[in-house]
Amino acid sequence: SDREDVLYLLWRYENSLRDISGTQQPQLKWKDYLAPESNAKRFSIEHIAPQTPKSGFQQPDVDWDGNGELKPFSEVCLNRLGNLVIDSASPNSSKSNDDFVEKWKRYSSDSIYLSQRKLDEYFYDTKVPVWDMDAIKKRQDALIEFVKETWNPNKYYKDGIG
């Protein structure tokens, strides 16, 4: 399913961040991905901008394609790859539908996931935690580059030898 593909991609991305020199987090194990010890430790997909914000705050309409056509943020941005991050089932359910700023406090300090800690790289102003269409687009572009690099057939098949 698409959900399983996205979870696998986010798992691989998280492990790629953990491969970077100086990282203190161990790799997420394949065994834990396939058969976690408990349901609470099962990997899940977290929506960075919540699907149904507790506060009722709604993002303004957005023009994703740049053609002047505004559409609801919830329809255009919520389920984009750039708005999804790996989490464990238990912390994910505790974050639930908190607004982004509340989630951000946990992402930036308490999270064991490096991909959550790095979200500030996609803010317009790295000191101001705003998760909007532009941040989602920037993160999605970075994830697409990761996919292209990770699954680049030219890295594995050269001159008809493979």
PDB file of C-alpha atoms in Angstrom, residues 14 27 50 56 105 149:
ATOM      1  CA  GLU A  14      15.762   8.449   9.275  1.00  0.00           C
ATOM      2  CA  GLN A  27      20.185   2.780  13.425  1.00  0.00           C
ATOM      3  CA  PRO A  50      -2.166  18.153  12.137  1.00  0.00           C
ATOM      4  CA  GLY A  56      -9.423  24.779  15.370  1.00  0.00           C
ATOM      5  CA  LYS A 105       8.421  21.722  21.227  1.00  0.00           C
ATOM      6  CA  GLU A 149      20.045   9.401  -4.659  1.00  0.00           C
TER       7      GLU A 149
END
